[in-house]
mmCIF file of C-alpha atoms and ligand atoms in Angstrom:
data_model
loop_
_atom_site.group_PDB
_atom_site.id
_atom_site.type_symbol
_atom_site.label_atom_id
_atom_site.label_comp_id
_atom_site.label_asym_id
_atom_site.label_seq_id
_atom_site.Cartn_x
_atom_site.Cartn_y
_atom_site.Cartn_z
ATOM 1 C CA UNK A 714 -114.756 -67.036 -31.016
ATOM 2 C CA UNK A 715 -111.524 -65.608 -29.586
ATOM 3 C CA UNK A 716 -111.852 -61.997 -30.569
ATOM 4 C CA UNK A 717 -110.579 -58.559 -29.417
ATOM 5 C CA UNK A 718 -113.255 -56.336 -31.277
ATOM 6 C CA UNK A 719 -112.456 -52.590 -31.957
ATOM 7 C CA UNK A 720 -114.896 -50.287 -30.166
ATOM 8 C CA UNK A 721 -115.571 -48.150 -33.238
ATOM 9 C CA UNK A 722 -115.193 -48.573 -36.980
ATOM 10 C CA UNK A 723 -111.699 -48.013 -38.178
ATOM 11 C CA UNK A 724 -112.714 -45.480 -40.944
ATOM 12 C CA UNK A 725 -116.132 -43.965 -41.804
ATOM 13 C CA UNK A 726 -115.202 -44.705 -45.618
ATOM 14 C CA UNK A 727 -112.914 -47.340 -46.772
ATOM 15 C CA UNK A 728 -113.078 -46.452 -50.390
ATOM 16 C CA UNK A 729 -109.636 -45.731 -51.617
ATOM 17 C CA UNK A 730 -107.905 -46.794 -48.423
ATOM 18 C CA UNK A 731 -104.640 -48.658 -49.143
ATOM 19 C CA UNK A 732 -104.734 -51.997 -47.355
ATOM 20 C CA UNK A 733 -102.416 -55.027 -47.317
ATOM 21 C CA UNK A 734 -103.345 -58.612 -46.993
ATOM 22 C CA UNK A 735 -100.607 -60.957 -46.026
ATOM 23 C CA UNK A 736 -101.382 -64.608 -47.194
ATOM 24 C CA UNK A 737 -103.812 -65.554 -49.946
ATOM 25 C CA UNK A 738 -105.190 -68.869 -48.474
ATOM 26 C CA UNK A 739 -109.056 -68.921 -48.313
ATOM 27 C CA UNK A 740 -109.037 -66.600 -45.149
ATOM 28 C CA UNK A 741 -106.585 -63.737 -46.934
ATOM 29 C CA UNK A 742 -108.095 -64.241 -50.390
ATOM 30 C CA UNK A 743 -111.729 -63.698 -49.006
ATOM 31 C CA UNK A 744 -110.572 -60.629 -46.952
ATOM 32 C CA UNK A 745 -108.818 -59.129 -49.762
ATOM 33 C CA UNK A 746 -111.702 -59.751 -52.179
ATOM 34 C CA UNK A 747 -114.178 -58.271 -49.961
ATOM 35 C CA UNK A 748 -112.020 -55.157 -49.432
ATOM 36 C CA UNK A 749 -111.556 -55.060 -53.201
ATOM 37 C CA UNK A 750 -115.298 -54.979 -53.891
ATOM 38 C CA UNK A 751 -115.565 -52.143 -51.071
ATOM 39 C CA UNK A 752 -113.334 -50.046 -53.198
ATOM 40 C CA UNK A 753 -110.103 -50.435 -51.357
ATOM 41 C CA UNK A 754 -106.695 -50.304 -52.910
ATOM 42 C CA UNK A 755 -105.694 -53.848 -52.075
ATOM 43 C CA UNK A 756 -102.148 -55.252 -51.833
ATOM 44 C CA UNK A 757 -101.849 -58.965 -51.622
ATOM 45 C CA UNK A 758 -98.507 -60.625 -50.356
ATOM 46 C CA UNK A 759 -98.308 -64.386 -51.180
ATOM 47 C CA UNK A 760 -95.029 -66.258 -51.867
ATOM 48 C CA UNK A 761 -96.747 -69.580 -52.910
ATOM 49 C CA UNK A 762 -96.787 -69.983 -56.476
ATOM 50 C CA UNK A 763 -96.932 -74.021 -56.249
ATOM 51 C CA UNK A 764 -100.469 -73.990 -54.423
ATOM 52 C CA UNK A 765 -98.983 -75.928 -51.399
ATOM 53 C CA UNK A 766 -101.054 -74.032 -48.822
ATOM 54 C CA UNK A 767 -103.408 -75.645 -46.444
ATOM 55 C CA UNK A 768 -106.243 -73.969 -48.577
ATOM 56 C CA UNK A 769 -105.450 -75.964 -51.580
ATOM 57 C CA UNK A 770 -105.461 -79.290 -49.566
ATOM 58 C CA UNK A 771 -109.172 -78.879 -48.243
ATOM 59 C CA UNK A 772 -111.887 -81.183 -49.335
ATOM 60 C CA UNK A 773 -114.200 -78.069 -49.383
ATOM 61 C CA UNK A 774 -117.007 -79.402 -47.393
ATOM 62 C CA UNK A 775 -119.376 -77.059 -45.837
ATOM 63 C CA UNK A 776 -120.496 -79.131 -43.081
ATOM 64 C CA UNK A 777 -121.645 -77.530 -39.972
ATOM 65 C CA UNK A 778 -123.808 -80.410 -38.777
ATOM 66 C CA UNK A 779 -121.403 -83.231 -39.116
ATOM 67 C CA UNK A 780 -118.519 -81.150 -37.681
ATOM 68 C CA UNK A 781 -120.721 -80.474 -34.440
ATOM 69 C CA UNK A 782 -119.721 -83.844 -33.344
ATOM 70 C CA UNK A 783 -116.509 -82.548 -32.254
ATOM 71 C CA UNK A 784 -117.244 -78.707 -32.409
ATOM 72 C CA UNK A 785 -119.725 -76.381 -30.557
ATOM 73 C CA UNK A 786 -122.432 -73.860 -31.160
ATOM 74 C CA UNK A 787 -120.258 -71.058 -32.138
ATOM 75 C CA UNK A 788 -118.758 -72.808 -35.274
ATOM 76 C CA UNK A 789 -122.175 -74.256 -36.218
ATOM 77 C CA UNK A 790 -123.733 -70.915 -36.174
ATOM 78 C CA UNK A 791 -120.751 -69.295 -38.255
ATOM 79 C CA UNK A 792 -120.764 -72.529 -40.509
ATOM 80 C CA UNK A 793 -124.508 -72.034 -41.142
ATOM 81 C CA UNK A 794 -123.980 -68.414 -41.915
ATOM 82 C CA UNK A 795 -121.106 -69.223 -44.276
ATOM 83 C CA UNK A 796 -123.248 -71.910 -46.153
ATOM 84 C CA UNK A 797 -125.673 -69.091 -46.746
ATOM 85 C CA UNK A 798 -122.938 -66.515 -47.943
ATOM 86 C CA UNK A 799 -121.154 -68.887 -50.248
ATOM 87 C CA UNK A 800 -123.423 -68.959 -53.170
ATOM 88 C CA UNK A 801 -123.763 -65.124 -53.145
ATOM 89 C CA UNK A 802 -119.842 -64.947 -53.260
ATOM 90 C CA UNK A 803 -119.640 -67.521 -56.074
ATOM 91 C CA UNK A 804 -122.261 -65.629 -57.966
ATOM 92 C CA UNK A 805 -120.046 -62.493 -57.927
ATOM 93 C CA UNK A 806 -116.895 -64.304 -59.014
ATOM 94 C CA UNK A 807 -115.740 -64.090 -62.674
ATOM 95 C CA UNK A 808 -114.839 -67.634 -62.956
ATOM 96 C CA UNK A 809 -116.936 -70.861 -62.530
ATOM 97 C CA UNK A 810 -116.786 -72.613 -59.145
ATOM 98 C CA UNK A 811 -118.366 -76.080 -58.398
ATOM 99 C CA UNK A 812 -120.625 -75.883 -55.656
ATOM 100 C CA UNK A 813 -123.357 -78.174 -54.627
ATOM 101 C CA UNK A 814 -125.820 -77.946 -51.929
ATOM 102 C CA UNK A 815 -127.453 -81.415 -51.565
ATOM 103 C CA UNK A 816 -126.463 -82.390 -48.082
ATOM 104 C CA UNK A 817 -124.449 -85.272 -46.405
ATOM 105 C CA UNK A 818 -125.293 -88.914 -45.915
ATOM 106 C CA UNK A 819 -123.960 -90.446 -42.627
ATOM 107 C CA UNK A 820 -123.774 -94.174 -42.974
ATOM 108 C CA UNK A 821 -122.052 -97.150 -41.155
ATOM 109 C CA UNK A 822 -121.561 -100.881 -41.803
ATOM 110 C CA UNK A 823 -124.109 -102.910 -40.001
ATOM 111 C CA UNK A 824 -121.461 -104.121 -37.409
ATOM 112 C CA UNK A 825 -120.678 -100.427 -36.585
ATOM 113 C CA UNK A 826 -124.048 -99.270 -35.843
ATOM 114 C CA UNK A 827 -123.216 -98.517 -32.432
ATOM 115 C CA UNK A 828 -120.829 -95.712 -33.571
ATOM 116 C CA UNK A 829 -123.610 -94.535 -35.996
ATOM 117 C CA UNK A 830 -126.001 -94.349 -33.106
ATOM 118 C CA UNK A 831 -123.563 -92.557 -30.815
ATOM 119 C CA UNK A 832 -123.203 -89.896 -33.746
ATOM 120 C CA UNK A 833 -126.999 -89.442 -33.905
ATOM 121 C CA UNK A 834 -127.334 -88.921 -30.334
ATOM 122 C CA UNK A 835 -124.425 -86.474 -30.124
ATOM 123 C CA UNK A 836 -126.321 -84.515 -32.877
ATOM 124 C CA UNK A 837 -129.486 -84.959 -31.228
ATOM 125 C CA UNK A 838 -128.300 -83.473 -27.870
ATOM 126 C CA UNK A 839 -126.529 -80.414 -29.500
ATOM 127 C CA UNK A 840 -129.211 -79.659 -32.229
ATOM 128 C CA UNK A 841 -132.161 -80.056 -29.854
ATOM 129 C CA UNK A 842 -135.389 -79.216 -31.612
ATOM 130 C CA UNK A 843 -133.501 -78.314 -34.842
ATOM 131 C CA UNK A 844 -132.493 -81.851 -35.235
ATOM 132 C CA UNK A 845 -135.877 -82.684 -36.792
ATOM 133 C CA UNK A 846 -135.893 -80.066 -39.201
ATOM 134 C CA UNK A 847 -132.238 -80.383 -40.584
ATOM 135 C CA UNK A 848 -131.747 -84.019 -40.142
ATOM 136 C CA UNK A 849 -133.696 -87.126 -41.223
ATOM 137 C CA UNK A 850 -133.044 -90.695 -40.245
ATOM 138 C CA UNK A 851 -133.672 -92.991 -43.066
ATOM 139 C CA UNK A 852 -134.314 -96.507 -42.455
ATOM 140 C CA UNK A 853 -133.747 -97.620 -46.115
ATOM 141 C CA UNK A 854 -132.139 -94.736 -47.827
ATOM 142 C CA UNK A 855 -132.812 -94.161 -51.611
ATOM 143 C CA UNK A 856 -130.902 -91.032 -52.152
ATOM 144 C CA UNK A 857 -127.778 -92.791 -53.091
ATOM 145 C CA UNK A 858 -128.885 -95.919 -54.890
ATOM 146 C CA UNK A 859 -125.299 -97.291 -54.933
ATOM 147 C CA UNK A 860 -125.071 -97.245 -51.255
ATOM 148 C CA UNK A 861 -128.253 -99.033 -50.412
ATOM 149 C CA UNK A 862 -126.527 -102.128 -48.742
ATOM 150 C CA UNK A 863 -125.380 -99.832 -45.948
ATOM 151 C CA UNK A 864 -128.701 -99.734 -44.103
ATOM 152 C CA UNK A 865 -129.686 -96.952 -41.875
ATOM 153 C CA UNK A 866 -128.447 -93.549 -42.658
ATOM 154 C CA UNK A 867 -128.505 -89.964 -41.215
ATOM 155 C CA UNK A 868 -129.387 -87.379 -44.003
ATOM 156 C CA UNK A 869 -127.791 -83.927 -43.063
ATOM 157 C CA UNK A 870 -129.827 -81.811 -45.434
ATOM 158 C CA UNK A 871 -128.465 -78.342 -45.045
ATOM 159 C CA UNK A 872 -124.632 -79.291 -45.734
ATOM 160 C CA UNK A 873 -123.030 -78.061 -49.063
ATOM 161 C CA UNK A 874 -119.610 -78.465 -50.617
ATOM 162 C CA UNK A 875 -117.365 -76.446 -53.107
ATOM 163 C CA UNK A 876 -114.290 -77.006 -54.962
ATOM 164 C CA UNK A 877 -111.468 -75.419 -53.108
ATOM 165 C CA UNK A 878 -108.924 -75.254 -56.016
ATOM 166 C CA UNK A 879 -111.650 -73.587 -58.452
ATOM 167 C CA UNK A 880 -112.843 -71.195 -55.380
ATOM 168 C CA UNK A 881 -109.301 -70.006 -54.778
ATOM 169 C CA UNK A 882 -108.629 -69.749 -58.471
ATOM 170 C CA UNK A 883 -111.595 -67.586 -59.055
ATOM 171 C CA UNK A 884 -110.718 -65.320 -56.011
ATOM 172 C CA UNK A 885 -107.054 -65.019 -56.971
ATOM 173 C CA UNK A 886 -108.258 -64.115 -60.675
ATOM 174 C CA UNK A 887 -110.324 -61.218 -59.431
ATOM 175 C CA UNK A 888 -107.615 -60.066 -57.157
ATOM 176 C CA UNK A 889 -104.798 -60.272 -59.765
ATOM 177 C CA UNK A 890 -107.004 -58.370 -62.101
ATOM 178 C CA UNK A 891 -108.331 -55.704 -59.653
ATOM 179 C CA UNK A 892 -105.697 -55.422 -57.026
ATOM 180 C CA UNK A 893 -101.820 -55.258 -56.622
ATOM 181 C CA UNK A 894 -100.618 -58.927 -56.270
ATOM 182 C CA UNK A 895 -97.071 -59.324 -54.845
ATOM 183 C CA UNK A 896 -95.627 -62.756 -55.310
ATOM 184 C CA UNK A 897 -93.451 -62.080 -52.058
ATOM 185 C CA UNK A 898 -93.127 -63.471 -48.633
ATOM 186 C CA UNK A 899 -93.664 -60.748 -46.067
ATOM 187 C CA UNK A 900 -90.901 -60.544 -43.484
ATOM 188 C CA UNK A 901 -91.948 -57.819 -41.483
ATOM 189 C CA UNK A 902 -95.693 -57.349 -40.555
ATOM 190 C CA UNK A 903 -96.707 -54.710 -38.129
ATOM 191 C CA UNK A 904 -99.475 -52.054 -37.746
ATOM 192 C CA UNK A 905 -99.800 -50.001 -40.877
ATOM 193 C CA UNK A 906 -96.653 -51.722 -42.399
ATOM 194 C CA UNK A 907 -95.477 -54.551 -44.573
ATOM 195 C CA UNK A 908 -91.984 -55.017 -45.860
ATOM 196 C CA UNK A 909 -91.233 -51.320 -45.298
ATOM 197 C CA UNK A 910 -94.378 -50.427 -47.310
ATOM 198 C CA UNK A 911 -97.098 -48.237 -45.660
ATOM 199 C CA UNK A 912 -100.627 -48.934 -45.476
ATOM 200 C CA UNK A 913 -103.779 -47.551 -43.976
ATOM 201 C CA UNK A 914 -104.518 -50.990 -42.608
ATOM 202 C CA UNK A 915 -102.810 -54.385 -42.519
ATOM 203 C CA UNK A 916 -104.544 -58.014 -42.549
ATOM 204 C CA UNK A 917 -102.352 -60.739 -41.307
ATOM 205 C CA UNK A 918 -103.876 -64.000 -42.901
ATOM 206 C CA UNK A 919 -100.632 -66.112 -42.915
ATOM 207 C CA UNK A 920 -102.333 -69.300 -41.375
ATOM 208 C CA UNK A 921 -99.775 -71.350 -39.394
ATOM 209 C CA UNK A 922 -96.787 -69.221 -40.484
ATOM 210 C CA UNK A 923 -98.169 -66.641 -37.933
ATOM 211 C CA UNK A 924 -97.639 -69.091 -35.166
ATOM 212 C CA UNK A 925 -94.844 -66.708 -33.821
ATOM 213 C CA UNK A 926 -97.260 -63.935 -33.362
ATOM 214 C CA UNK A 927 -100.309 -65.872 -32.021
ATOM 215 C CA UNK A 928 -99.724 -67.841 -28.915
ATOM 216 C CA UNK A 929 -100.927 -71.301 -28.905
ATOM 217 C CA UNK A 930 -101.443 -71.497 -32.596
ATOM 218 C CA UNK A 931 -100.241 -74.854 -33.744
ATOM 219 C CA UNK A 932 -100.650 -77.396 -36.696
ATOM 220 C CA UNK A 933 -103.031 -80.373 -36.986
ATOM 221 C CA UNK A 934 -102.004 -82.657 -39.874
ATOM 222 C CA UNK A 935 -104.618 -83.875 -42.218
ATOM 223 C CA UNK A 936 -104.348 -86.232 -45.117
ATOM 224 C CA UNK A 937 -106.513 -86.734 -48.267
ATOM 225 C CA UNK A 938 -106.652 -88.802 -51.309
ATOM 226 C CA UNK A 939 -108.260 -87.848 -54.684
ATOM 227 C CA UNK A 940 -109.359 -90.532 -56.855
ATOM 228 C CA UNK A 941 -111.030 -90.907 -60.299
ATOM 229 C CA UNK A 942 -113.681 -93.606 -60.025
ATOM 230 C CA UNK A 943 -115.734 -93.892 -63.093
ATOM 231 C CA UNK A 944 -117.516 -97.079 -61.431
ATOM 232 C CA UNK A 945 -118.804 -94.998 -58.602
ATOM 233 C CA UNK A 946 -121.682 -92.753 -58.911
ATOM 234 C CA UNK A 947 -122.359 -90.788 -55.657
ATOM 235 C CA UNK A 948 -123.741 -87.170 -55.625
ATOM 236 C CA UNK A 949 -123.713 -86.391 -51.791
ATOM 237 C CA UNK A 950 -120.896 -86.144 -49.411
ATOM 238 C CA UNK A 951 -120.611 -89.256 -47.422
ATOM 239 C CA UNK A 952 -119.499 -89.771 -43.848
ATOM 240 C CA UNK A 953 -118.739 -93.186 -42.767
ATOM 241 C CA UNK A 954 -118.895 -94.051 -39.093
ATOM 242 C CA UNK A 955 -116.249 -96.516 -37.975
ATOM 243 C CA UNK A 956 -114.890 -97.373 -34.420
ATOM 244 C CA UNK A 957 -111.213 -96.365 -35.541
ATOM 245 C CA UNK A 958 -111.448 -94.028 -38.519
ATOM 246 C CA UNK A 959 -114.371 -91.978 -39.545
ATOM 247 C CA UNK A 960 -113.839 -91.386 -43.081
ATOM 248 C CA UNK A 961 -115.539 -88.816 -45.605
ATOM 249 C CA UNK A 962 -115.943 -89.165 -49.245
ATOM 250 C CA UNK A 963 -116.577 -85.956 -51.274
ATOM 251 C CA UNK A 964 -117.771 -86.104 -54.770
ATOM 252 C CA UNK A 965 -116.319 -83.761 -57.262
ATOM 253 C CA UNK A 966 -117.205 -83.316 -61.044
ATOM 254 C CA UNK A 967 -116.407 -86.231 -63.380
ATOM 255 C CA UNK A 968 -116.496 -88.997 -60.901
ATOM 256 C CA UNK A 969 -113.668 -87.788 -59.019
ATOM 257 C CA UNK A 970 -113.691 -88.237 -55.182
ATOM 258 C CA UNK A 971 -111.773 -86.839 -52.336
ATOM 259 C CA UNK A 972 -111.379 -89.255 -49.449
ATOM 260 C CA UNK A 973 -110.116 -88.081 -46.079
ATOM 261 C CA UNK A 974 -109.970 -88.626 -42.393
ATOM 262 C CA UNK A 975 -107.028 -88.708 -40.373
ATOM 263 C CA UNK A 976 -106.320 -86.008 -38.062
ATOM 264 C CA UNK A 977 -102.944 -85.964 -36.087
ATOM 265 C CA UNK A 978 -101.723 -83.295 -33.649
ATOM 266 C CA UNK A 979 -98.620 -82.448 -35.469
ATOM 267 C CA UNK A 980 -97.606 -79.682 -37.906
ATOM 268 C CA UNK A 981 -95.867 -82.029 -40.069
ATOM 269 C CA UNK A 982 -96.848 -81.480 -43.676
ATOM 270 C CA UNK A 983 -94.550 -84.522 -44.935
ATOM 271 C CA UNK A 984 -96.185 -87.104 -47.444
ATOM 272 C CA UNK A 985 -98.845 -89.331 -46.346
ATOM 273 C CA UNK A 986 -98.077 -92.409 -44.379
ATOM 274 C CA UNK A 987 -98.543 -96.017 -45.642
ATOM 275 C CA UNK A 988 -101.164 -96.623 -42.706
ATOM 276 C CA UNK A 989 -103.228 -93.682 -43.560
ATOM 277 C CA UNK A 990 -103.254 -94.573 -47.230
ATOM 278 C CA UNK A 991 -104.230 -98.236 -46.576
ATOM 279 C CA UNK A 992 -107.008 -97.200 -44.115
ATOM 280 C CA UNK A 993 -108.623 -94.400 -46.156
ATOM 281 C CA UNK A 994 -108.548 -96.550 -49.269
ATOM 282 C CA UNK A 995 -109.783 -99.722 -47.701
ATOM 283 C CA UNK A 996 -112.571 -97.963 -46.001
ATOM 284 C CA UNK A 997 -113.660 -96.208 -49.273
ATOM 285 C CA UNK A 998 -113.561 -99.839 -50.854
ATOM 286 C CA UNK A 999 -115.629 -101.227 -47.960
ATOM 287 C CA UNK A 1000 -118.326 -98.539 -48.858
ATOM 288 C CA UNK A 1001 -118.376 -99.174 -52.567
ATOM 289 C CA UNK A 1002 -116.412 -101.798 -54.334
ATOM 290 C CA UNK A 1003 -116.191 -99.651 -57.473
ATOM 291 C CA UNK A 1004 -113.319 -97.924 -55.813
ATOM 292 C CA UNK A 1005 -111.351 -101.016 -56.366
ATOM 293 C CA UNK A 1006 -110.637 -99.713 -59.896
ATOM 294 C CA UNK A 1007 -110.337 -96.228 -59.189
ATOM 295 C CA UNK A 1008 -107.059 -94.378 -60.193
ATOM 296 C CA UNK A 1009 -105.063 -92.220 -57.516
ATOM 297 C CA UNK A 1010 -104.914 -88.845 -58.782
ATOM 298 C CA UNK A 1011 -103.283 -87.107 -55.725
ATOM 299 C CA UNK A 1012 -102.121 -87.823 -52.380
ATOM 300 C CA UNK A 1013 -102.141 -84.732 -50.323
ATOM 301 C CA UNK A 1014 -101.296 -83.727 -46.674
ATOM 302 C CA UNK A 1015 -101.132 -80.443 -44.880
ATOM 303 C CA UNK A 1016 -101.212 -78.759 -41.379
ATOM 304 C CA UNK A 1017 -104.391 -76.883 -40.480
ATOM 305 C CA UNK A 1018 -103.965 -73.601 -38.296
ATOM 306 C CA UNK A 1019 -105.439 -74.416 -34.875
ATOM 307 C CA UNK A 1020 -105.824 -72.359 -31.635
ATOM 308 C CA UNK A 1021 -105.829 -74.171 -28.311
ATOM 309 C CA UNK A 1022 -109.689 -74.115 -28.233
ATOM 310 C CA UNK A 1023 -110.133 -74.900 -31.829
ATOM 311 C CA UNK A 1024 -111.945 -71.502 -32.224
ATOM 312 C CA UNK A 1025 -111.145 -68.870 -34.858
ATOM 313 C CA UNK A 1026 -109.307 -65.814 -33.867
ATOM 314 C CA UNK A 1027 -109.945 -62.088 -34.771
ATOM 315 C CA UNK A 1028 -107.323 -60.007 -33.199
ATOM 316 C CA UNK A 1029 -107.872 -56.187 -33.864
ATOM 317 C CA UNK A 1030 -105.173 -53.604 -33.056
ATOM 318 C CA UNK A 1031 -104.933 -50.129 -34.370
ATOM 319 C CA UNK A 1032 -103.612 -50.450 -38.127
ATOM 320 C CA UNK A 1033 -103.364 -54.380 -37.834
ATOM 321 C CA UNK A 1034 -106.001 -57.210 -37.905
ATOM 322 C CA UNK A 1035 -105.105 -60.810 -37.485
ATOM 323 C CA UNK A 1036 -107.489 -63.476 -38.744
ATOM 324 C CA UNK A 1037 -106.503 -67.044 -38.033
ATOM 325 C CA UNK A 1038 -107.230 -70.410 -36.264
ATOM 326 C CA UNK A 1039 -109.684 -71.797 -38.867
ATOM 327 C CA UNK A 1040 -108.352 -75.206 -38.110
ATOM 328 C CA UNK A 1041 -110.621 -77.857 -40.024
ATOM 329 C CA UNK A 1042 -113.183 -75.440 -41.065
ATOM 330 C CA UNK A 1043 -111.470 -72.921 -43.386
ATOM 331 C CA UNK A 1044 -114.118 -72.973 -46.108
ATOM 332 C CA UNK A 1045 -116.933 -73.528 -43.380
ATOM 333 C CA UNK A 1046 -115.986 -70.506 -41.581
ATOM 334 C CA UNK A 1047 -114.264 -67.863 -43.783
ATOM 335 C CA UNK A 1048 -117.147 -66.066 -45.110
ATOM 336 C CA UNK A 1049 -118.758 -65.678 -41.680
ATOM 337 C CA UNK A 1050 -115.511 -64.952 -39.824
ATOM 338 C CA UNK A 1051 -114.346 -62.307 -42.518
ATOM 339 C CA UNK A 1052 -117.935 -60.798 -42.262
ATOM 340 C CA UNK A 1053 -117.383 -60.474 -38.467
ATOM 341 C CA UNK A 1054 -113.766 -59.085 -38.759
ATOM 342 C CA UNK A 1055 -114.541 -56.582 -41.454
ATOM 343 C CA UNK A 1056 -117.889 -55.778 -39.929
ATOM 344 C CA UNK A 1057 -116.064 -54.516 -36.714
ATOM 345 C CA UNK A 1058 -114.020 -52.226 -38.799
ATOM 346 C CA UNK A 1059 -116.923 -50.636 -40.629
ATOM 347 C CA UNK A 1060 -117.107 -52.728 -43.689
ATOM 348 C CA UNK A 1061 -120.703 -54.220 -44.258
ATOM 349 C CA UNK A 1062 -120.169 -57.531 -46.229
ATOM 350 C CA UNK A 1063 -123.903 -58.159 -46.412
ATOM 351 C CA UNK A 1064 -124.429 -54.997 -48.302
ATOM 352 C CA UNK A 1065 -121.576 -55.705 -50.550
ATOM 353 C CA UNK A 1066 -122.788 -59.141 -51.563
ATOM 354 C CA UNK A 1067 -126.155 -57.622 -52.019
ATOM 355 C CA UNK A 1068 -125.377 -54.498 -54.039
ATOM 356 C CA UNK A 1069 -122.484 -55.879 -56.055
ATOM 357 C CA UNK A 1070 -119.109 -54.626 -56.922
ATOM 358 C CA UNK A 1071 -118.145 -51.085 -55.619
ATOM 359 C CA UNK A 1072 -121.364 -50.573 -53.984
ATOM 360 C CA UNK A 1073 -121.880 -47.722 -51.760
ATOM 361 C CA UNK A 1074 -121.993 -49.736 -48.762
ATOM 362 C CA UNK A 1075 -119.437 -48.336 -46.260
HETATM 363 C C1 FAD B 979 -106.767 -82.735 -45.373
HETATM 364 C C2 FAD B 979 -107.392 -81.419 -45.107
HETATM 365 C C3 FAD B 979 -108.874 -81.628 -45.422
HETATM 366 C C4 FAD B 979 -109.471 -80.179 -45.179
HETATM 367 N N1 FAD B 979 -110.939 -80.015 -45.542
HETATM 368 C C5 FAD B 979 -111.540 -79.145 -45.293
HETATM 369 C C6 FAD B 979 -113.154 -79.059 -45.636
HETATM 370 O O1 FAD B 979 -113.507 -79.920 -46.231
HETATM 371 N N2 FAD B 979 -113.747 -77.938 -45.226
HETATM 372 C C7 FAD B 979 -113.196 -76.821 -44.617
HETATM 373 O O2 FAD B 979 -113.859 -75.837 -44.311
HETATM 374 N N3 FAD B 979 -111.865 -76.807 -44.152
HETATM 375 C C8 FAD B 979 -110.972 -77.935 -44.619
HETATM 376 N N4 FAD B 979 -109.696 -77.934 -44.082
HETATM 377 C C9 FAD B 979 -109.119 -76.797 -43.558
HETATM 378 C C10 FAD B 979 -108.782 -75.792 -44.180
HETATM 379 O O3 FAD B 979 -107.900 -76.090 -45.396
HETATM 380 C C11 FAD B 979 -108.134 -74.576 -43.417
HETATM 381 O O4 FAD B 979 -108.955 -74.261 -42.270
HETATM 382 C C12 FAD B 979 -107.620 -73.433 -44.282
HETATM 383 O O5 FAD B 979 -107.016 -73.720 -45.380
HETATM 384 C C13 FAD B 979 -106.963 -72.358 -43.463
HETATM 385 O O6 FAD B 979 -106.796 -71.278 -44.323
HETATM 386 P P1 FAD B 979 -105.921 -70.020 -44.117
HETATM 387 O O7 FAD B 979 -106.066 -69.148 -45.281
HETATM 388 O O8 FAD B 979 -106.195 -69.563 -42.563
HETATM 389 O O9 FAD B 979 -104.452 -70.669 -43.990
HETATM 390 P P2 FAD B 979 -103.582 -71.221 -45.278
HETATM 391 O O10 FAD B 979 -104.370 -71.961 -46.169
HETATM 392 O O11 FAD B 979 -102.452 -71.970 -44.722
HETATM 393 O O12 FAD B 979 -102.979 -69.913 -46.041
HETATM 394 C C14 FAD B 979 -102.122 -68.982 -45.432
HETATM 395 C C15 FAD B 979 -101.374 -68.460 -46.624
HETATM 396 O O13 FAD B 979 -100.361 -67.340 -46.078
HETATM 397 C C16 FAD B 979 -99.170 -67.575 -46.948
HETATM 398 N N5 FAD B 979 -98.140 -67.135 -46.169
HETATM 399 C C17 FAD B 979 -97.558 -67.689 -45.116
HETATM 400 N N6 FAD B 979 -96.454 -66.840 -44.509
HETATM 401 C C18 FAD B 979 -96.504 -65.847 -45.476
HETATM 402 C C19 FAD B 979 -95.734 -64.577 -45.378
HETATM 403 N N7 FAD B 979 -94.535 -64.484 -44.600
HETATM 404 N N8 FAD B 979 -95.929 -63.674 -46.346
HETATM 405 C C20 FAD B 979 -96.998 -63.678 -47.261
HETATM 406 N N9 FAD B 979 -97.616 -64.952 -47.370
HETATM 407 C C21 FAD B 979 -97.426 -65.966 -46.466
HETATM 408 C C22 FAD B 979 -99.209 -69.038 -47.303
HETATM 409 O O14 FAD B 979 -98.252 -69.307 -48.381
HETATM 410 C C23 FAD B 979 -100.541 -69.371 -47.497
HETATM 411 O O15 FAD B 979 -100.930 -69.304 -48.691
HETATM 412 C C24 FAD B 979 -108.935 -79.158 -44.473
HETATM 413 C C25 FAD B 979 -107.384 -79.071 -44.104
HETATM 414 C C26 FAD B 979 -106.997 -80.312 -44.466
HETATM 415 C C27 FAD B 979 -105.527 -80.334 -44.171
#
């Protein structure tokens, strides 16, 4: 993690400290919520009433193993830590959040078994001994009966998912109830100061909008399609290995599925292309013919905030902490990264989650 950690906690006691959080995507919302639980007077600045931020586009996969194909041990460990923190966070929220911890099935068509085997080998190399405890190669999988025809599968047991909209809604609900919510874009963000207001500490969680202050921060475009498919009954996340496009299918409640894949090095968040739409939907149809009659509920695109090395950034200065660069892992990383960032300042997230709201934990 690219991180400049403070030598000592900022305050011995954060209770009653006036803090500002700029940006209420998943990173800012979670930071603000933890600070609220720690007894701070929290002010959130967020201009986006239309739910257009990257965090609303996310498929909500908590997939440290599947992501390991293109990431590293740091992301993997932070991801596992977040997977274990999410149930505690969700339990503490007032509103229900769909969260399921039943793993991912990695599959391929028979003609693409080479790509599948390559994926298995990468995971074996990166996970070492842990491969056999967290992954299972299934010759004829019965976990998802409607995908039986796909042959060999790799089951990644420890992966989970949540509904990103419900998660943000629940966090925002708590914050709007217990904190000061400003529907405002912050133009001036500096140590101890936002929009000419003074604070004891400022957290900058603006995602890609912070690119002017974080060298190398850039956008990586992603596209996702939400469908309603009453003829498809899949309970687990599915990754389909394919030589050109690897897609994921994420089941949500009521036979809704999120289908996504493409990643383009561009910060363009314009509408989804015809090519991507065709590829994603054809690939989903090739996995399960029931997608033919599915209804398209939403086509969405966004640009993920990424650093040059695709590692998250925690940058502390006196009076200002910037947390950013969550890239394609916003939900996978946010709890662990926020825990690390606030931990360095003297706020113990684990105790807060263990002891409950306004616990004496700082
Ligand atoms: C198609 C797609 C699928 C994805 N799927 C997954 C997934 O399955 N799992 C996963 O873990 N991650 C996923 N991601 C990645 C995830 O969405 C991002 O990593 C995450 O949303 C980044 O969160 P953030 O809070 O840092 O930034 P953002 O979500 O961009 O939030 C930044 C917030 O700051 C606000 N803001 C900006 N400027 C200002 C200002 N001047 N003043 C006040 N507020 C401001 C914005 O309005 C915004 O609300 C996906 C991303 C995409 C595009």
